[in-house]
mmCIF file with all atom_site columns, C-alpha atoms in Angstrom:
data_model
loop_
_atom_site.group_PDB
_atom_site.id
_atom_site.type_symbol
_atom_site.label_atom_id
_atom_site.label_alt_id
_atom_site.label_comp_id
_atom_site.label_asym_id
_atom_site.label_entity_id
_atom_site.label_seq_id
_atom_site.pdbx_PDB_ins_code
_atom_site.Cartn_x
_atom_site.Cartn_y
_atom_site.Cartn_z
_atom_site.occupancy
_atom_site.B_iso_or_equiv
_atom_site.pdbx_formal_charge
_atom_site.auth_seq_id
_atom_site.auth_comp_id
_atom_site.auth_asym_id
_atom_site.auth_atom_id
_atom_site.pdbx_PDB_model_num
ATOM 1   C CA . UNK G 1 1   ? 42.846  108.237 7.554   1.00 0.00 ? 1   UNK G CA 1
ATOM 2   C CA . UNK G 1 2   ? 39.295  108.986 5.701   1.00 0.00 ? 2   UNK G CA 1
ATOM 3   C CA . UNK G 1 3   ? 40.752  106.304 3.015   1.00 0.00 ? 3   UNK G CA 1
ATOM 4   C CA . UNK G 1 4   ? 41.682  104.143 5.002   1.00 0.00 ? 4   UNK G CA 1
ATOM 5   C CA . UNK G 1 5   ? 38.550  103.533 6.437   1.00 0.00 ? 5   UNK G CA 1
ATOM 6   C CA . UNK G 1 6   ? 36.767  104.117 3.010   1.00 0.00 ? 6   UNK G CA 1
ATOM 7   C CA . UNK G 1 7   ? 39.303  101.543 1.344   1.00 0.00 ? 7   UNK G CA 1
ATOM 8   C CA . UNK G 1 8   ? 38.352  99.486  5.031   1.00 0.00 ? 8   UNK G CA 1
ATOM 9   C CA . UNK G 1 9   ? 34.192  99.739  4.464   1.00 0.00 ? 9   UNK G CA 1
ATOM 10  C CA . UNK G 1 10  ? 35.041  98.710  0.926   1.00 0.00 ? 10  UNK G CA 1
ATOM 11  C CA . UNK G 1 11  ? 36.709  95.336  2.034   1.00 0.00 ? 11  UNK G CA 1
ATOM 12  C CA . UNK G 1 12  ? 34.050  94.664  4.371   1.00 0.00 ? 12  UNK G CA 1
ATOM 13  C CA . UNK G 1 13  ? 31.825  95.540  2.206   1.00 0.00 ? 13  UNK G CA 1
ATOM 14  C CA . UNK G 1 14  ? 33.097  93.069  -0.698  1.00 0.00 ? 14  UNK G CA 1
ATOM 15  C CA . UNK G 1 15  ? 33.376  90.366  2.005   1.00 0.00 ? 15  UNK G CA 1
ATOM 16  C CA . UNK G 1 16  ? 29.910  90.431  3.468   1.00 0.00 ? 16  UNK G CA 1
ATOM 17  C CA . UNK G 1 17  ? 28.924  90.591  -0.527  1.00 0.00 ? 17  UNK G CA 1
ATOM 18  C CA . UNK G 1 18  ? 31.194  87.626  -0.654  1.00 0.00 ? 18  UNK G CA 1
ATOM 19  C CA . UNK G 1 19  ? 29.721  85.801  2.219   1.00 0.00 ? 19  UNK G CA 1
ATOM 20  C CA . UNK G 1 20  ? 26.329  86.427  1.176   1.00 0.00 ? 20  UNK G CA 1
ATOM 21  C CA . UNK G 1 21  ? 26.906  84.887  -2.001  1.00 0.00 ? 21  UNK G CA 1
ATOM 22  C CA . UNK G 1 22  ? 28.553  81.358  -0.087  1.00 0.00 ? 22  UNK G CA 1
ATOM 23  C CA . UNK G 1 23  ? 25.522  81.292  2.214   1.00 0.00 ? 23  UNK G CA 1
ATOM 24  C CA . UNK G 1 24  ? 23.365  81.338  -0.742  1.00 0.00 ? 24  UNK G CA 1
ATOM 25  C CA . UNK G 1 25  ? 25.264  78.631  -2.679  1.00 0.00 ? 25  UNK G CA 1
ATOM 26  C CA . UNK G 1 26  ? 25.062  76.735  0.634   1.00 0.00 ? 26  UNK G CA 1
ATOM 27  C CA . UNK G 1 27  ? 21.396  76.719  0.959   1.00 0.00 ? 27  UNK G CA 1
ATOM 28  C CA . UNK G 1 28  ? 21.004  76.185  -2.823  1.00 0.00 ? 28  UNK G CA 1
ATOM 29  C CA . UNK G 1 29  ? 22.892  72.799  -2.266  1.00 0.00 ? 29  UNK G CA 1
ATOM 30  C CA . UNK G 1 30  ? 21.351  71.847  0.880   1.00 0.00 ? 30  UNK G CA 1
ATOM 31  C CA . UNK G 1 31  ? 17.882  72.422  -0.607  1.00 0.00 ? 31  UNK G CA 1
ATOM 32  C CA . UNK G 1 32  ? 18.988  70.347  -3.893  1.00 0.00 ? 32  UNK G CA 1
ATOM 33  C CA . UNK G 1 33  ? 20.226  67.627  -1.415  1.00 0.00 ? 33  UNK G CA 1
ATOM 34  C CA . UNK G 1 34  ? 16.611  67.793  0.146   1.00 0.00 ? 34  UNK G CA 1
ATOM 35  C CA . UNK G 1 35  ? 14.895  67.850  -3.061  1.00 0.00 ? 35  UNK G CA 1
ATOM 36  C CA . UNK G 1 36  ? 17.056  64.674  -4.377  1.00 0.00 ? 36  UNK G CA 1
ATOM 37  C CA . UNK G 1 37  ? 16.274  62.773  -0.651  1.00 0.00 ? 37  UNK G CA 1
ATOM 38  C CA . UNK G 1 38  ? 12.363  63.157  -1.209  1.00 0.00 ? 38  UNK G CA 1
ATOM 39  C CA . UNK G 1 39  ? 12.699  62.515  -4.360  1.00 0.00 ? 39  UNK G CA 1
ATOM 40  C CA . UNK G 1 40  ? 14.488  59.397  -3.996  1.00 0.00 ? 40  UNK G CA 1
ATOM 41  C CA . UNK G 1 41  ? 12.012  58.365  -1.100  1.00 0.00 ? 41  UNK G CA 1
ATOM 42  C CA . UNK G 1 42  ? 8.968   59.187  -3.029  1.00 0.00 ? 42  UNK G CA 1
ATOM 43  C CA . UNK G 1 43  ? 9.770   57.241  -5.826  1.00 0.00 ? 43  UNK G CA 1
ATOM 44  C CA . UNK G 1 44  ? 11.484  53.793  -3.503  1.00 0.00 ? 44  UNK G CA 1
ATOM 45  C CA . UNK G 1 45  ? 7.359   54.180  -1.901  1.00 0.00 ? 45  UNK G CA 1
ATOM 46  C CA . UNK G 1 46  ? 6.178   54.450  -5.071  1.00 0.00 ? 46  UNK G CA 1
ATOM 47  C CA . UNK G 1 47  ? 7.902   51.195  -6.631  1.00 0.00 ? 47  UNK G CA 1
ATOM 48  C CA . UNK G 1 48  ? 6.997   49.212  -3.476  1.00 0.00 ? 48  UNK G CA 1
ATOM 49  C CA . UNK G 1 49  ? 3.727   50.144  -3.571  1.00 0.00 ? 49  UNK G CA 1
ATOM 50  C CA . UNK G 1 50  ? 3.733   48.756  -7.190  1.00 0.00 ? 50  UNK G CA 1
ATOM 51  C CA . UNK G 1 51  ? 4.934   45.615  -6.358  1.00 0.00 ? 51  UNK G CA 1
ATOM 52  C CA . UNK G 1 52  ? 2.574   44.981  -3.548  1.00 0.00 ? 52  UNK G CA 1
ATOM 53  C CA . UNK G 1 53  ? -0.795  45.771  -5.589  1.00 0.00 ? 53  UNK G CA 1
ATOM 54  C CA . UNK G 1 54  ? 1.115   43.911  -8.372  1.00 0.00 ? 54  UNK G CA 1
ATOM 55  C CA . UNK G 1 55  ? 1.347   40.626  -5.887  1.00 0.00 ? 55  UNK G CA 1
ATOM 56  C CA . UNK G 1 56  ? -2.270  41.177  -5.059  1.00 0.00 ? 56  UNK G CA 1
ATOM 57  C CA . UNK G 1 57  ? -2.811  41.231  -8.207  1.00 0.00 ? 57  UNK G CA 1
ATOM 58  C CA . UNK G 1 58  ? -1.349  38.201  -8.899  1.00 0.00 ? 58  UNK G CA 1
ATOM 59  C CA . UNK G 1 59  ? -2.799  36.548  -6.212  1.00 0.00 ? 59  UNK G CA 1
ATOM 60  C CA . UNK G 1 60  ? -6.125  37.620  -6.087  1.00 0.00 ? 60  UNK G CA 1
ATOM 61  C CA . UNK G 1 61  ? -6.227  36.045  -9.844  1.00 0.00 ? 61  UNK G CA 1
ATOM 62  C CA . UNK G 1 62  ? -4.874  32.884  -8.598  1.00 0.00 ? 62  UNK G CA 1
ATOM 63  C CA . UNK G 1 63  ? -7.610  32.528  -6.362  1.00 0.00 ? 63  UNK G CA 1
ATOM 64  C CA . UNK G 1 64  ? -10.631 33.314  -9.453  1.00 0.00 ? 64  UNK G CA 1
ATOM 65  C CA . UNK G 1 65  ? -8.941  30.789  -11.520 1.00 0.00 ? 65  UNK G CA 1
ATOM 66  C CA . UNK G 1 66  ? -9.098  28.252  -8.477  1.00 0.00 ? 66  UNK G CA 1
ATOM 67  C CA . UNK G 1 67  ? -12.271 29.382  -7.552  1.00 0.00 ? 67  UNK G CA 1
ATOM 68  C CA . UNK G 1 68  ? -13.227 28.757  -11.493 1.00 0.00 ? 68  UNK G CA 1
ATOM 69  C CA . UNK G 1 69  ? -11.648 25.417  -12.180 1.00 0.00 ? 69  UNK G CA 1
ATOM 70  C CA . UNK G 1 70  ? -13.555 24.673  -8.430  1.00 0.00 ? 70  UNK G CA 1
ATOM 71  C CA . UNK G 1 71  ? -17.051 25.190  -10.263 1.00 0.00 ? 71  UNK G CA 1
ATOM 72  C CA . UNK G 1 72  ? -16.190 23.903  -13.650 1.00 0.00 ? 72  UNK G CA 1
ATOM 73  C CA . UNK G 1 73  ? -14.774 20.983  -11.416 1.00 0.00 ? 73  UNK G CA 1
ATOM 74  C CA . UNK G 1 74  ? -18.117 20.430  -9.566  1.00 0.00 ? 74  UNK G CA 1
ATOM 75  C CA . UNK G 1 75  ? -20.603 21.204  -12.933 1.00 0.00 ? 75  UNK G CA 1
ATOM 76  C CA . UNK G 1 76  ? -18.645 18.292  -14.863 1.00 0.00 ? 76  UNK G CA 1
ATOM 77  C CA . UNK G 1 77  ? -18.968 15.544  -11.548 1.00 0.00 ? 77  UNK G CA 1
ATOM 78  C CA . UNK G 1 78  ? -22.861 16.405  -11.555 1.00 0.00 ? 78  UNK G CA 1
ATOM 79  C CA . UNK G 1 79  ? -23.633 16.489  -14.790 1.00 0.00 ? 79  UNK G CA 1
ATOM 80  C CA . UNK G 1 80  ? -26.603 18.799  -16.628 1.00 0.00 ? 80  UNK G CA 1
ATOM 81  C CA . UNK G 1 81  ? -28.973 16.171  -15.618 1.00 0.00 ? 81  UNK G CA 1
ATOM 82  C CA . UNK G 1 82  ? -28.259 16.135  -12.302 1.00 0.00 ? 82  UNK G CA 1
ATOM 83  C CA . UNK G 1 83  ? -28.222 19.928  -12.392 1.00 0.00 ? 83  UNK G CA 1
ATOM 84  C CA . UNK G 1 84  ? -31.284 20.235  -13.826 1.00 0.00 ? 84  UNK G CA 1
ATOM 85  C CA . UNK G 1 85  ? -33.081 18.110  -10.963 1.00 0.00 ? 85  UNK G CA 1
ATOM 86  C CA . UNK G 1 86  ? -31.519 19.586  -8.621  1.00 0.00 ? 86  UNK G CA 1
ATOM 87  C CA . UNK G 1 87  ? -33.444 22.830  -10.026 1.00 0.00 ? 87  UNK G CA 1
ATOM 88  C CA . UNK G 1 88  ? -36.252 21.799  -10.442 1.00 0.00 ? 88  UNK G CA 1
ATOM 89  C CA . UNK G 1 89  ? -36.394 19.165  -6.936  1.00 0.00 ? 89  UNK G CA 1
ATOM 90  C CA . UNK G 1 90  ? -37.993 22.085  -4.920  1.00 0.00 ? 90  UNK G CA 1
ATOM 91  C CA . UNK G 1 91  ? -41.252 22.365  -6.970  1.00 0.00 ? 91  UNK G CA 1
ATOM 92  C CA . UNK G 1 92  ? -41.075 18.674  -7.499  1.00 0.00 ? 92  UNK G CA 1
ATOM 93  C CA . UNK G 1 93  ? -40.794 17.787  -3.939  1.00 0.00 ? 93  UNK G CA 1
ATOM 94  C CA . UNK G 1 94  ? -43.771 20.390  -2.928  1.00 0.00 ? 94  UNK G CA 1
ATOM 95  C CA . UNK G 1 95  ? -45.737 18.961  -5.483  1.00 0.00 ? 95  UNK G CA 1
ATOM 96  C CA . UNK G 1 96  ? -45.627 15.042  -4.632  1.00 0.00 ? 96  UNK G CA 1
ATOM 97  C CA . UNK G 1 97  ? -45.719 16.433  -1.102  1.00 0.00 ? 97  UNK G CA 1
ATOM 98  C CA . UNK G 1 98  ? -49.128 17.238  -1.331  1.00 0.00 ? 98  UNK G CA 1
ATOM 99  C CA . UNK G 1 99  ? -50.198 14.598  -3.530  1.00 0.00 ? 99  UNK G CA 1
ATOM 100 C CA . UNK G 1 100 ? -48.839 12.698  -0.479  1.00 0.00 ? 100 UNK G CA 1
ATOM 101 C CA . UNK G 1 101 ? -51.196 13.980  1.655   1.00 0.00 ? 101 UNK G CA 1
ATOM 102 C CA . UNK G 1 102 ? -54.043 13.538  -0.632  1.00 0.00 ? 102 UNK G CA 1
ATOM 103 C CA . UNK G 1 103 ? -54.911 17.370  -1.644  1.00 0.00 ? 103 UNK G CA 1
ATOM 104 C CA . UNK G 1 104 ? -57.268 17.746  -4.670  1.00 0.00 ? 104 UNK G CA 1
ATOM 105 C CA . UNK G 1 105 ? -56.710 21.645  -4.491  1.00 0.00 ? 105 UNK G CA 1
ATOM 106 C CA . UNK G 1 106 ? -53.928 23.857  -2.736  1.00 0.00 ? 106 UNK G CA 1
ATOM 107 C CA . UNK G 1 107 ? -53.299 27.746  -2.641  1.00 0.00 ? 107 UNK G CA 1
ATOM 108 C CA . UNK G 1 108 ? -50.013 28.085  -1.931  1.00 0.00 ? 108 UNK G CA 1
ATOM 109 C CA . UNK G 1 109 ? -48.615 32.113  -2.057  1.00 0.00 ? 109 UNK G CA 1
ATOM 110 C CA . UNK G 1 110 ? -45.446 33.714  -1.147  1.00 0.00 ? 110 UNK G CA 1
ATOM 111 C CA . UNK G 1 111 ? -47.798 36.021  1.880   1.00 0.00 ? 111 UNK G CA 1
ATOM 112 C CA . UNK G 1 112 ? -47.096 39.770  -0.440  1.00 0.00 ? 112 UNK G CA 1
ATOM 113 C CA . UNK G 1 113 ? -49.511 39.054  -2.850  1.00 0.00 ? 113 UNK G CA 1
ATOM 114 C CA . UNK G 1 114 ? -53.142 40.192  -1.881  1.00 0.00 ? 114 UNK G CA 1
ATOM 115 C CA . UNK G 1 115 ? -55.759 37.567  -2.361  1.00 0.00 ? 115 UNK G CA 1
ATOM 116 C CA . UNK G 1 116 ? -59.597 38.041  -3.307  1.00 0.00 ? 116 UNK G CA 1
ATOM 117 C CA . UNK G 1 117 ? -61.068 34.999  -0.491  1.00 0.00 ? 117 UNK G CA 1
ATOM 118 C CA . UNK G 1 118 ? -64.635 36.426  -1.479  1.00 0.00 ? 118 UNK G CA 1
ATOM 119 C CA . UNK G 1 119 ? -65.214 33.901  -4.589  1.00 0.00 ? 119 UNK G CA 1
ATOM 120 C CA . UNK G 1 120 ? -62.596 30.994  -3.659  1.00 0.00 ? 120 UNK G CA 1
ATOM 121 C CA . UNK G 1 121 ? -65.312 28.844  -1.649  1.00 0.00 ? 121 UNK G CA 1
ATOM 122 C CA . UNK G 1 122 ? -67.861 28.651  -4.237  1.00 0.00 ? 122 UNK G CA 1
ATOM 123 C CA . UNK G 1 123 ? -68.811 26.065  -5.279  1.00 0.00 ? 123 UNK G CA 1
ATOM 124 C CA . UNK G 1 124 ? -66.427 23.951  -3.115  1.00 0.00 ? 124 UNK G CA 1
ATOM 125 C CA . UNK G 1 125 ? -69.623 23.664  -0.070  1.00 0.00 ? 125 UNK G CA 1
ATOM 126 C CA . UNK G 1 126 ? -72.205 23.454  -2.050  1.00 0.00 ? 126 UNK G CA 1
ATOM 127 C CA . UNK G 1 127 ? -75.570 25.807  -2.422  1.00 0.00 ? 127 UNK G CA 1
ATOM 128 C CA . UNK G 1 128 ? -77.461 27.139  0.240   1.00 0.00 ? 128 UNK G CA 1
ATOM 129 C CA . UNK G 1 129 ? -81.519 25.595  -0.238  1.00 0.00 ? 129 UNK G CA 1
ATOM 130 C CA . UNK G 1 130 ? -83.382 28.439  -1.341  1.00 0.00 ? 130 UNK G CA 1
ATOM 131 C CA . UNK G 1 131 ? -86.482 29.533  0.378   1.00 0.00 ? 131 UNK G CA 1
#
């Protein structure tokens, strides 16, 4: 009877050694399965995500060259002459401006730079008479 239940503890033994083992080989495939599922997801996000910033790409350089052949466009309608009086029109309008209005002498500032008004009127009243 003692080896019968020995020879029994021994089979159970051997079995829950047994099913031990399976549960482990279970797990081991499940968490392979896993690992191959994120994997597989991580890389389909990462391939999309490369063809989106590779169509932005693509069309945010579209858009400079437009945006360049837009200005090269406009600079060859106007010409450098035009361009350069068109520059230049601001001061050149100011100045026959004035003119216009019959100004011998202007003082024309931007309002940050200080000015010294001590000195600027003399001359332009004339002198005092001395006594």
């Amino acid at each position: 009877e003692a080896q019968s239940r020995a020879e029994s503890m021994k089979i159970e033994g051997e079995a829950a050694v047994d099913q031990a083992k399976l549960a482990a080989e279970a797990e081991n495939i499940n968490a392979r399965g896993e690992l191959n599922r994120i994997s597989s997801a991580r890389k389909s996000e990462l391939d999309y995500l490369k063809s989106t910033n590779e169509l932005e790409i693509g069309k945010r350089q579209k858009l400079a060259d437009i945006e360049a052949e837009k200005f090269r466009a406009m600079v060859e309608k106007l010409g450098p002459e035009n361009i350069a009086a068109i520059a230049t029109s601001g001061n050149d309008n100011q100045v026959k401006m004035l003119e216009a209005l019959g100004l011998k002498s202007t003082l024309i500032t931007d309002g940050s730079t200080p000015l010294n008004l001590f000195n600027t009127a003399q001359g332009l009243i004339g002198t005092l008479p001395q006594q």
